[in-house]
PDB file of C-alpha atoms in Angstrom:
ATOM      1  CA  MET A   1      41.474 -64.825 -26.373  1.00 92.00           C
ATOM      2  CA  ASN A   2      41.486 -64.467 -30.963  1.00 97.00           C
ATOM      3  CA  THR A   3      42.834 -61.561 -32.616  1.00 98.00           C
ATOM      4  CA  SER A   4      41.596 -60.619 -35.543  1.00 98.00           C
ATOM      5  CA  VAL A   5      41.944 -57.288 -37.726  1.00 99.00           C
ATOM      6  CA  LEU A   6      39.346 -55.517 -40.128  1.00 99.00           C
ATOM      7  CA  LEU A   7      40.819 -53.107 -43.069  1.00 99.00           C
ATOM      8  CA  GLU A   8      39.553 -50.742 -44.488  1.00 98.00           C
ATOM      9  CA  ARG A   9      38.703 -51.818 -47.988  1.00 96.00           C
ATOM     10  CA  SER A  10      41.679 -49.757 -50.614  1.00 93.00           C
ATOM     11  CA  GLU A  11      42.384 -50.322 -54.452  1.00 91.00           C
ATOM     12  CA  TYR A  12      45.121 -53.631 -54.050  1.00 93.00           C
ATOM     13  CA  LEU A  13      44.136 -54.898 -50.477  1.00 96.00           C
ATOM     14  CA  LEU A  14      43.220 -58.017 -51.236  1.00 95.00           C
ATOM     15  CA  GLU A  15      46.550 -58.259 -53.913  1.00 96.00           C
ATOM     16  CA  LYS A  16      48.869 -57.434 -50.991  1.00 96.00           C
ATOM     17  CA  ILE A  17      46.947 -59.854 -48.169  1.00 97.00           C
ATOM     18  CA  TYR A  18      47.460 -62.281 -50.029  1.00 95.00           C
ATOM     19  CA  GLN A  19      51.440 -61.092 -51.429  1.00 95.00           C
ATOM     20  CA  ALA A  20      51.367 -61.084 -47.485  1.00 93.00           C
ATOM     21  CA  THR A  21      49.745 -65.003 -47.223  1.00 91.00           C
ATOM     22  CA  ASP A  22      48.970 -68.257 -48.774  1.00 88.00           C
ATOM     23  CA  ASP A  23      45.792 -69.019 -47.847  1.00 91.00           C
ATOM     24  CA  PRO A  24      44.011 -66.295 -46.054  1.00 96.00           C
ATOM     25  CA  SER A  25      40.558 -66.951 -46.054  1.00 96.00           C
ATOM     26  CA  PRO A  26      39.009 -63.364 -46.175  1.00 97.00           C
ATOM     27  CA  SER A  27      35.838 -62.686 -45.100  1.00 98.00           C
ATOM     28  CA  LEU A  28      33.769 -59.411 -46.661  1.00 98.00           C
ATOM     29  CA  LEU A  29      32.076 -57.814 -44.033  1.00 98.00           C
ATOM     30  CA  PHE A  30      29.541 -56.308 -46.833  1.00 98.00           C
ATOM     31  CA  ASP A  31      28.601 -60.089 -47.409  1.00 97.00           C
ATOM     32  CA  ALA A  32      24.849 -61.766 -46.321  1.00 93.00           C
ATOM     33  CA  THR A  33      23.841 -57.806 -45.398  1.00 94.00           C
ATOM     34  CA  GLU A  34      21.847 -55.371 -46.883  1.00 93.00           C
ATOM     35  CA  LEU A  35      25.371 -54.063 -48.691  1.00 95.00           C
ATOM     36  CA  ALA A  36      26.156 -57.265 -50.729  1.00 96.00           C
ATOM     37  CA  GLU A  37      25.754 -55.811 -54.096  1.00 96.00           C
ATOM     38  CA  CYS A  38      28.695 -53.227 -52.480  1.00 95.00           C
ATOM     39  CA  ARG A  39      30.880 -55.716 -52.015  1.00 94.00           C
ATOM     40  CA  GLU A  40      33.785 -54.618 -53.918  1.00 95.00           C
ATOM     41  CA  GLN A  41      34.271 -51.260 -51.053  1.00 96.00           C
ATOM     42  CA  SER A  42      33.450 -54.177 -48.795  1.00 98.00           C
ATOM     43  CA  PRO A  43      36.185 -53.841 -45.048  1.00 98.00           C
ATOM     44  CA  VAL A  44      37.900 -57.430 -44.880  1.00 98.00           C
ATOM     45  CA  TRP A  45      38.465 -59.497 -42.268  1.00 99.00           C
ATOM     46  CA  LEU A  46      40.934 -61.805 -41.162  1.00 98.00           C
ATOM     47  CA  ASP A  47      42.189 -63.942 -38.930  1.00 98.00           C
ATOM     48  CA  CYS A  48      44.910 -63.001 -37.398  1.00 97.00           C
ATOM     49  CA  ALA A  49      46.255 -66.782 -36.393  1.00 95.00           C
ATOM     50  CA  ARG A  50      45.452 -67.673 -39.882  1.00 94.00           C
ATOM     51  CA  ASN A  51      47.286 -64.155 -41.213  1.00 96.00           C
ATOM     52  CA  PRO A  52      50.553 -63.185 -38.133  1.00 96.00           C
ATOM     53  CA  ARG A  53      52.113 -61.593 -41.227  1.00 97.00           C
ATOM     54  CA  VAL A  54      49.000 -59.382 -41.377  1.00 97.00           C
ATOM     55  CA  LEU A  55      49.026 -58.980 -38.247  1.00 97.00           C
ATOM     56  CA  GLU A  56      52.625 -57.501 -38.046  1.00 97.00           C
ATOM     57  CA  PHE A  57      52.397 -56.389 -41.042  1.00 97.00           C
ATOM     58  CA  MET A  58      49.619 -53.880 -39.841  1.00 97.00           C
ATOM     59  CA  ARG A  59      51.569 -52.562 -36.557  1.00 97.00           C
ATOM     60  CA  GLN A  60      54.934 -52.156 -38.269  1.00 98.00           C
ATOM     61  CA  GLU A  61      53.142 -49.890 -41.171  1.00 97.00           C
ATOM     62  CA  PRO A  62      50.633 -48.996 -39.961  1.00 97.00           C
ATOM     63  CA  LYS A  63      49.403 -45.915 -42.402  1.00 96.00           C
ATOM     64  CA  GLN A  64      49.644 -48.783 -44.789  1.00 96.00           C
ATOM     65  CA  TRP A  65      47.205 -51.609 -43.646  1.00 98.00           C
ATOM     66  CA  PRO A  66      44.485 -49.107 -42.408  1.00 98.00           C
ATOM     67  CA  GLY A  67      41.851 -50.831 -39.852  1.00 98.00           C
ATOM     68  CA  LEU A  68      41.033 -52.165 -36.164  1.00 99.00           C
ATOM     69  CA  ILE A  69      42.291 -54.868 -34.388  1.00 99.00           C
ATOM     70  CA  LEU A  70      40.078 -56.791 -33.048  1.00 99.00           C
ATOM     71  CA  GLU A  71      40.161 -58.589 -29.635  1.00 98.00           C
ATOM     72  CA  SER A  72      37.546 -61.067 -28.672  1.00 98.00           C
ATOM     73  CA  SER A  73      36.597 -64.798 -27.527  1.00 97.00           C
ATOM     74  CA  VAL A  74      33.821 -65.305 -29.725  1.00 97.00           C
ATOM     75  CA  SER A  75      33.315 -67.594 -32.435  1.00 96.00           C
ATOM     76  CA  THR A  76      34.191 -66.447 -35.693  1.00 97.00           C
ATOM     77  CA  ASP A  77      30.629 -66.413 -37.344  1.00 96.00           C
ATOM     78  CA  THR A  78      29.432 -64.644 -33.910  1.00 96.00           C
ATOM     79  CA  LEU A  79      31.880 -62.237 -33.379  1.00 98.00           C
ATOM     80  CA  LEU A  80      31.560 -61.630 -38.300  1.00 98.00           C
ATOM     81  CA  GLU A  81      27.366 -61.286 -36.341  1.00 96.00           C
ATOM     82  CA  HIS A  82      28.286 -58.554 -34.137  1.00 96.00           C
ATOM     83  CA  LEU A  83      30.009 -56.461 -36.914  1.00 97.00           C
ATOM     84  CA  ARG A  84      28.068 -57.157 -39.720  1.00 96.00           C
ATOM     85  CA  HIS A  85      24.872 -56.012 -37.191  1.00 95.00           C
ATOM     86  CA  ILE A  86      26.505 -52.135 -36.467  1.00 95.00           C
ATOM     87  CA  LEU A  87      26.549 -51.331 -39.935  1.00 96.00           C
ATOM     88  CA  LEU A  88      23.442 -49.739 -39.996  1.00 94.00           C
ATOM     89  CA  VAL A  89      22.499 -47.874 -37.723  1.00 93.00           C
ATOM     90  CA  ARG A  90      19.586 -45.495 -37.162  1.00 89.00           C
ATOM     91  CA  PHE A  91      19.516 -41.957 -36.073  1.00 82.00           C
ATOM     92  CA  GLY A  92      17.407 -38.778 -35.394  1.00 74.00           C
ATOM     93  CA  GLU A  93      13.819 -39.851 -36.112  1.00 70.00           C
ATOM     94  CA  GLN A  94      13.898 -42.325 -38.781  1.00 77.00           C
ATOM     95  CA  ARG A  95      17.171 -41.951 -40.805  1.00 83.00           C
ATOM     96  CA  LYS A  96      19.264 -45.030 -41.627  1.00 88.00           C
ATOM     97  CA  GLY A  97      22.456 -45.137 -42.761  1.00 92.00           C
ATOM     98  CA  VAL A  98      25.770 -46.892 -43.122  1.00 95.00           C
ATOM     99  CA  LEU A  99      28.848 -46.499 -40.579  1.00 96.00           C
ATOM    100  CA  CYS A 100      32.336 -46.870 -41.324  1.00 96.00           C
ATOM    101  CA  TYR A 101      33.750 -47.366 -38.230  1.00 97.00           C
ATOM    102  CA  CYS A 102      36.341 -49.373 -39.302  1.00 97.00           C
ATOM    103  CA  ASN A 103      37.848 -46.434 -40.901  1.00 98.00           C
ATOM    104  CA  PRO A 104      40.854 -44.668 -38.324  1.00 98.00           C
ATOM    105  CA  THR A 105      39.697 -41.897 -38.732  1.00 98.00           C
ATOM    106  CA  THR A 106      35.959 -42.217 -38.454  1.00 98.00           C
ATOM    107  CA  ALA A 107      37.151 -44.881 -35.127  1.00 98.00           C
ATOM    108  CA  SER A 108      38.624 -41.746 -33.338  1.00 98.00           C
ATOM    109  CA  TYR A 109      35.533 -40.366 -33.269  1.00 97.00           C
ATOM    110  CA  PHE A 110      33.240 -42.587 -32.736  1.00 96.00           C
ATOM    111  CA  PHE A 111      34.763 -44.723 -30.308  1.00 94.00           C
ATOM    112  CA  ALA A 112      35.849 -41.675 -27.910  1.00 89.00           C
ATOM    113  CA  ALA A 113      31.986 -40.478 -27.968  1.00 85.00           C
ATOM    114  CA  ASP A 114      30.371 -42.058 -25.178  1.00 76.00           C
ATOM    115  CA  ALA A 115      30.907 -44.211 -21.997  1.00 72.00           C
ATOM    116  CA  ALA A 116      32.103 -47.549 -21.843  1.00 69.00           C
ATOM    117  CA  GLN A 117      28.682 -48.400 -20.096  1.00 72.00           C
ATOM    118  CA  SER A 118      27.648 -47.010 -23.926  1.00 80.00           C
ATOM    119  CA  LEU A 119      30.254 -48.542 -26.239  1.00 89.00           C
ATOM    120  CA  ALA A 120      29.442 -52.204 -24.757  1.00 91.00           C
ATOM    121  CA  LEU A 121      26.483 -52.170 -27.552  1.00 90.00           C
ATOM    122  CA  TRP A 122      28.814 -51.404 -30.371  1.00 95.00           C
ATOM    123  CA  LEU A 123      31.931 -53.626 -29.341  1.00 96.00           C
ATOM    124  CA  GLY A 124      29.478 -55.870 -28.319  1.00 96.00           C
ATOM    125  CA  PRO A 125      31.898 -59.529 -27.937  1.00 97.00           C
ATOM    126  CA  VAL A 126      35.262 -57.474 -28.738  1.00 98.00           C
ATOM    127  CA  SER A 127      37.230 -57.099 -25.414  1.00 97.00           C
ATOM    128  CA  ARG A 128      39.718 -55.106 -26.759  1.00 97.00           C
ATOM    129  CA  LEU A 129      39.911 -52.782 -30.503  1.00 98.00           C
ATOM    130  CA  SER A 130      42.598 -50.738 -31.463  1.00 98.00           C
ATOM    131  CA  TRP A 131      43.824 -49.084 -34.112  1.00 98.00           C
ATOM    132  CA  TYR A 132      46.598 -46.111 -35.123  1.00 98.00           C
ATOM    133  CA  GLY A 133      44.909 -43.064 -36.703  1.00 98.00           C
ATOM    134  CA  GLY A 134      43.426 -40.154 -35.042  1.00 98.00           C
ATOM    135  CA  THR A 135      40.756 -36.916 -35.539  1.00 98.00           C
ATOM    136  CA  TRP A 136      41.716 -34.696 -38.531  1.00 98.00           C
ATOM    137  CA  ALA A 137      43.194 -32.179 -35.791  1.00 98.00           C
ATOM    138  CA  ASP A 138      45.630 -34.251 -34.498  1.00 98.00           C
ATOM    139  CA  GLN A 139      46.712 -35.426 -38.513  1.00 98.00           C
ATOM    140  CA  ALA A 140      47.057 -31.776 -39.230  1.00 97.00           C
ATOM    141  CA  GLU A 141      49.422 -31.495 -35.881  1.00 96.00           C
ATOM    142  CA  ASP A 142      51.097 -35.319 -37.183  1.00 96.00           C
ATOM    143  CA  LYS A 143      49.539 -36.396 -33.655  1.00 97.00           C
ATOM    144  CA  GLU A 144      48.359 -39.801 -35.479  1.00 98.00           C
ATOM    145  CA  ARG A 145      48.972 -42.575 -32.814  1.00 98.00           C
ATOM    146  CA  TRP A 146      47.813 -45.859 -31.857  1.00 98.00           C
ATOM    147  CA  LEU A 147      44.357 -45.375 -29.565  1.00 97.00           C
ATOM    148  CA  SER A 148      42.437 -48.547 -28.201  1.00 96.00           C
ATOM    149  CA  VAL A 149      39.642 -48.841 -26.796  1.00 96.00           C
ATOM    150  CA  ASP A 150      38.608 -52.169 -23.598  1.00 95.00           C
ATOM    151  CA  ASN A 151      35.279 -52.676 -23.441  1.00 95.00           C
ATOM    152  CA  PRO A 152      34.952 -55.130 -19.862  1.00 93.00           C
ATOM    153  CA  HIS A 153      31.308 -56.496 -20.187  1.00 93.00           C
ATOM    154  CA  ALA A 154      32.570 -58.448 -23.728  1.00 94.00           C
ATOM    155  CA  ALA A 155      31.834 -61.308 -21.272  1.00 92.00           C
ATOM    156  CA  GLN A 156      28.332 -60.630 -20.723  1.00 91.00           C
ATOM    157  CA  TRP A 157      27.408 -60.012 -24.448  1.00 92.00           C
ATOM    158  CA  ARG A 158      25.162 -62.021 -25.664  1.00 88.00           C
ATOM    159  CA  THR A 159      24.161 -61.992 -29.715  1.00 83.00           C
ATOM    160  CA  MET A 160      19.856 -60.855 -30.048  1.00 79.00           C
ATOM    161  CA  PRO A 161      18.711 -62.001 -33.008  1.00 76.00           C
ATOM    162  CA  GLY A 162      17.252 -60.773 -35.900  1.00 72.00           C
ATOM    163  CA  ALA A 163      17.416 -57.029 -33.493  1.00 78.00           C
ATOM    164  CA  ALA A 164      17.467 -53.526 -35.091  1.00 81.00           C
ATOM    165  CA  PRO A 165      19.114 -51.499 -35.829  1.00 84.00           C
ATOM    166  CA  ALA A 166      21.886 -49.538 -33.233  1.00 86.00           C
ATOM    167  CA  ARG A 167      20.637 -46.002 -32.800  1.00 89.00           C
ATOM    168  CA  LEU A 168      23.709 -43.597 -32.669  1.00 92.00           C
ATOM    169  CA  SER A 169      23.718 -41.848 -29.179  1.00 90.00           C
ATOM    170  CA  GLN A 170      22.936 -37.538 -28.919  1.00 90.00           C
ATOM    171  CA  GLN A 171      26.949 -37.635 -28.733  1.00 92.00           C
ATOM    172  CA  GLN A 172      27.283 -40.159 -31.347  1.00 93.00           C
ATOM    173  CA  GLU A 173      25.874 -38.038 -33.813  1.00 92.00           C
ATOM    174  CA  GLN A 174      27.888 -35.131 -32.830  1.00 94.00           C
ATOM    175  CA  ALA A 175      30.743 -36.734 -32.885  1.00 95.00           C
ATOM    176  CA  LEU A 176      30.232 -37.412 -36.500  1.00 96.00           C
ATOM    177  CA  GLN A 177      28.918 -34.029 -37.558  1.00 95.00           C
ATOM    178  CA  ARG A 178      31.928 -32.334 -35.621  1.00 96.00           C
ATOM    179  CA  GLN A 179      34.347 -35.037 -37.797  1.00 98.00           C
ATOM    180  CA  ARG A 180      32.373 -33.504 -40.944  1.00 97.00           C
ATOM    181  CA  ARG A 181      32.994 -30.103 -39.795  1.00 97.00           C
ATOM    182  CA  GLU A 182      36.573 -31.103 -39.213  1.00 98.00           C
ATOM    183  CA  TYR A 183      36.967 -33.143 -42.729  1.00 98.00           C
ATOM    184  CA  PHE A 184      35.920 -29.821 -44.580  1.00 98.00           C
ATOM    185  CA  LEU A 185      37.824 -27.390 -42.581  1.00 98.00           C
ATOM    186  CA  TYR A 186      40.936 -29.788 -42.812  1.00 98.00           C
ATOM    187  CA  GLN A 187      40.753 -29.525 -46.960  1.00 98.00           C
ATOM    188  CA  TRP A 188      40.795 -25.956 -46.295  1.00 98.00           C
ATOM    189  CA  TRP A 189      42.883 -25.600 -44.246  1.00 98.00           C
ATOM    190  CA  LYS A 190      46.086 -27.247 -46.119  1.00 97.00           C
ATOM    191  CA  ARG A 191      45.712 -25.073 -49.244  1.00 96.00           C
ATOM    192  CA  GLN A 192      46.915 -22.360 -46.436  1.00 95.00           C
ATOM    193  CA  ARG A 193      50.431 -21.179 -45.281  1.00 88.00           C
ATOM    194  CA  ASP A 194      52.169 -20.332 -41.868  1.00 90.00           C
ATOM    195  CA  LEU A 195      48.390 -21.012 -40.890  1.00 96.00           C
ATOM    196  CA  SER A 196      47.426 -23.415 -37.105  1.00 96.00           C
ATOM    197  CA  PHE A 197      44.382 -25.682 -37.368  1.00 98.00           C
ATOM    198  CA  THR A 198      43.406 -23.830 -33.761  1.00 97.00           C
ATOM    199  CA  GLN A 199      43.382 -20.926 -35.570  1.00 97.00           C
ATOM    200  CA  ALA A 200      41.612 -22.149 -38.748  1.00 98.00           C
ATOM    201  CA  SER A 201      39.084 -23.812 -36.526  1.00 98.00           C
ATOM    202  CA  GLU A 202      38.201 -20.362 -34.847  1.00 97.00           C
ATOM    203  CA  TYR A 203      37.918 -18.988 -37.560  1.00 97.00           C
ATOM    204  CA  LEU A 204      35.740 -21.259 -38.665  1.00 97.00           C
ATOM    205  CA  GLU A 205      33.816 -21.793 -35.557  1.00 96.00           C
ATOM    206  CA  GLN A 206      33.044 -17.685 -36.082  1.00 94.00           C
ATOM    207  CA  GLY A 207      32.032 -18.067 -39.389  1.00 94.00           C
ATOM    208  CA  MET A 208      29.507 -20.489 -37.826  1.00 94.00           C
ATOM    209  CA  ASP A 209      28.250 -17.633 -35.194  1.00 91.00           C
ATOM    210  CA  LEU A 210      28.062 -15.677 -38.038  1.00 89.00           C
ATOM    211  CA  GLY A 211      25.282 -18.343 -39.759  1.00 90.00           C
ATOM    212  CA  PHE A 212      27.364 -19.404 -42.615  1.00 92.00           C
ATOM    213  CA  VAL A 213      26.622 -23.257 -42.646  1.00 91.00           C
ATOM    214  CA  GLN A 214      26.789 -24.332 -46.304  1.00 93.00           C
ATOM    215  CA  ALA A 215      29.838 -25.224 -47.209  1.00 94.00           C
ATOM    216  CA  GLU A 216      30.299 -22.655 -50.220  1.00 95.00           C
ATOM    217  CA  GLU A 217      29.491 -19.530 -47.338  1.00 95.00           C
ATOM    218  CA  LEU A 218      31.775 -21.085 -44.854  1.00 96.00           C
ATOM    219  CA  GLN A 219      34.795 -21.652 -47.833  1.00 96.00           C
ATOM    220  CA  ARG A 220      34.343 -17.896 -48.951  1.00 96.00           C
ATOM    221  CA  PHE A 221      34.019 -16.326 -44.934  1.00 96.00           C
ATOM    222  CA  LEU A 222      37.565 -18.290 -44.558  1.00 97.00           C
ATOM    223  CA  ASP A 223      38.703 -16.906 -47.745  1.00 96.00           C
ATOM    224  CA  LEU A 224      38.326 -14.034 -46.369  1.00 95.00           C
ATOM    225  CA  ARG A 225      38.930 -14.152 -42.987  1.00 94.00           C
ATOM    226  CA  LEU A 226      42.175 -14.849 -43.587  1.00 95.00           C
ATOM    227  CA  CYS A 227      43.317 -11.950 -45.783  1.00 92.00           C
ATOM    228  CA  TYR A 228      41.688 -10.273 -42.764  1.00 89.00           C
ATOM    229  CA  ALA A 229      43.065 -12.563 -39.529  1.00 88.00           C
ATOM    230  CA  HIS A 230      44.410  -9.152 -38.249  1.00 87.00           C
ATOM    231  CA  HIS A 231      41.183  -7.718 -37.966  1.00 85.00           C
ATOM    232  CA  ASP A 232      37.894  -8.303 -34.688  1.00 84.00           C
ATOM    233  CA  LEU A 233      34.677  -9.504 -36.106  1.00 84.00           C
ATOM    234  CA  PRO A 234      31.878  -6.352 -36.823  1.00 78.00           C
ATOM    235  CA  ARG A 235      28.673  -6.799 -35.009  1.00 77.00           C
ATOM    236  CA  LEU A 236      26.246  -7.839 -38.313  1.00 70.00           C
ATOM    237  CA  ALA A 237      22.553  -7.005 -38.314  1.00 65.00           C
ATOM    238  CA  SER A 238      20.485 -10.177 -37.690  1.00 68.00           C
ATOM    239  CA  HIS A 239      17.507  -9.367 -40.647  1.00 66.00           C
ATOM    240  CA  THR A 240      20.090  -9.155 -43.651  1.00 75.00           C
ATOM    241  CA  SER A 241      21.434 -12.925 -46.298  1.00 84.00           C
ATOM    242  CA  ASN A 242      24.410 -14.583 -45.635  1.00 85.00           C
ATOM    243  CA  GLU A 243      25.326 -12.848 -49.334  1.00 89.00           C
ATOM    244  CA  ASP A 244      24.985  -9.203 -47.814  1.00 85.00           C
ATOM    245  CA  HIS A 245      26.411 -10.932 -44.200  1.00 86.00           C
ATOM    246  CA  LEU A 246      29.694 -11.230 -46.590  1.00 92.00           C
ATOM    247  CA  GLU A 247      29.579  -8.102 -48.309  1.00 90.00           C
ATOM    248  CA  LEU A 248      29.195  -5.887 -44.810  1.00 87.00           C
ATOM    249  CA  LEU A 249      32.435  -8.219 -43.885  1.00 90.00           C
ATOM    250  CA  ARG A 250      34.231  -7.310 -47.118  1.00 90.00           C
ATOM    251  CA  ARG A 251      33.502  -4.011 -47.040  1.00 88.00           C
ATOM    252  CA  HIS A 252      33.981  -3.231 -43.340  1.00 84.00           C
ATOM    253  CA  TRP A 253      37.594  -5.202 -43.774  1.00 88.00           C
ATOM    254  CA  GLN A 254      38.555  -2.928 -46.378  1.00 85.00           C
ATOM    255  CA  ASP A 255      37.278  -0.014 -44.963  1.00 76.00           C
ATOM    256  CA  LYS A 256      39.550  -0.733 -41.800  1.00 71.00           C
ATOM    257  CA  GLU A 257      43.445  -1.566 -43.587  1.00 71.00           C
ATOM    258  CA  SER A 258      42.374   1.836 -45.881  1.00 67.00           C
ATOM    259  CA  LEU A 259      42.694   3.278 -42.318  1.00 63.00           C
ATOM    260  CA  THR A 260      46.277   1.248 -41.084  1.00 62.00           C
TER     261      THR A 260
END
């Protein structure tokens, strides 16, 4: 079994790698893909047999070396071919995008979304995938930790040259949507004091249930809801605009406040 790492790109990553080892022989994941022109932002793959110190540093200081640890029995070329193949994904009707799966936060959503049988398509020849991180909720609650996914189907995996980009399942699409939603909430929550992320999540759900889906509208709702956290939500007429909804909420809670 061979161990390798796929490191998320940062400004000084290559410098850190060459400080850790004399001849790392890194491979850029974006090379030989449609993303080759963006190779300066490419994640970096390293063979740990050649770079044991990088793996050691990653395990000791995982926040300083964000990325994935991969265990696989296939050749380097075969592994890289698969890792490059799952970079580009299909979703929706005819949409295509880049899956930043080596980001530990994205991995915490994406690789937890489906059962092992479904994940086998994505893990391919990787028998175990490990990373240090968690969801945005985990990070808000200081619950980041080592996570891993096992692939019992790795030995049966076979490469399929020329295969079309893999399609995200409904569960995976929902997981990535949840990631974006919780990232938005996390950014708002960080600016507050004495508010749990769980309570902030409840406010976000309330806002979305009322029809606020645009970022600016949601932020205004969250700010307003926090100011009147001790008051219940009123019923709102469905035919009014979101701008009117916000004004009605403000007036309702101000009236409630004046009576207390």
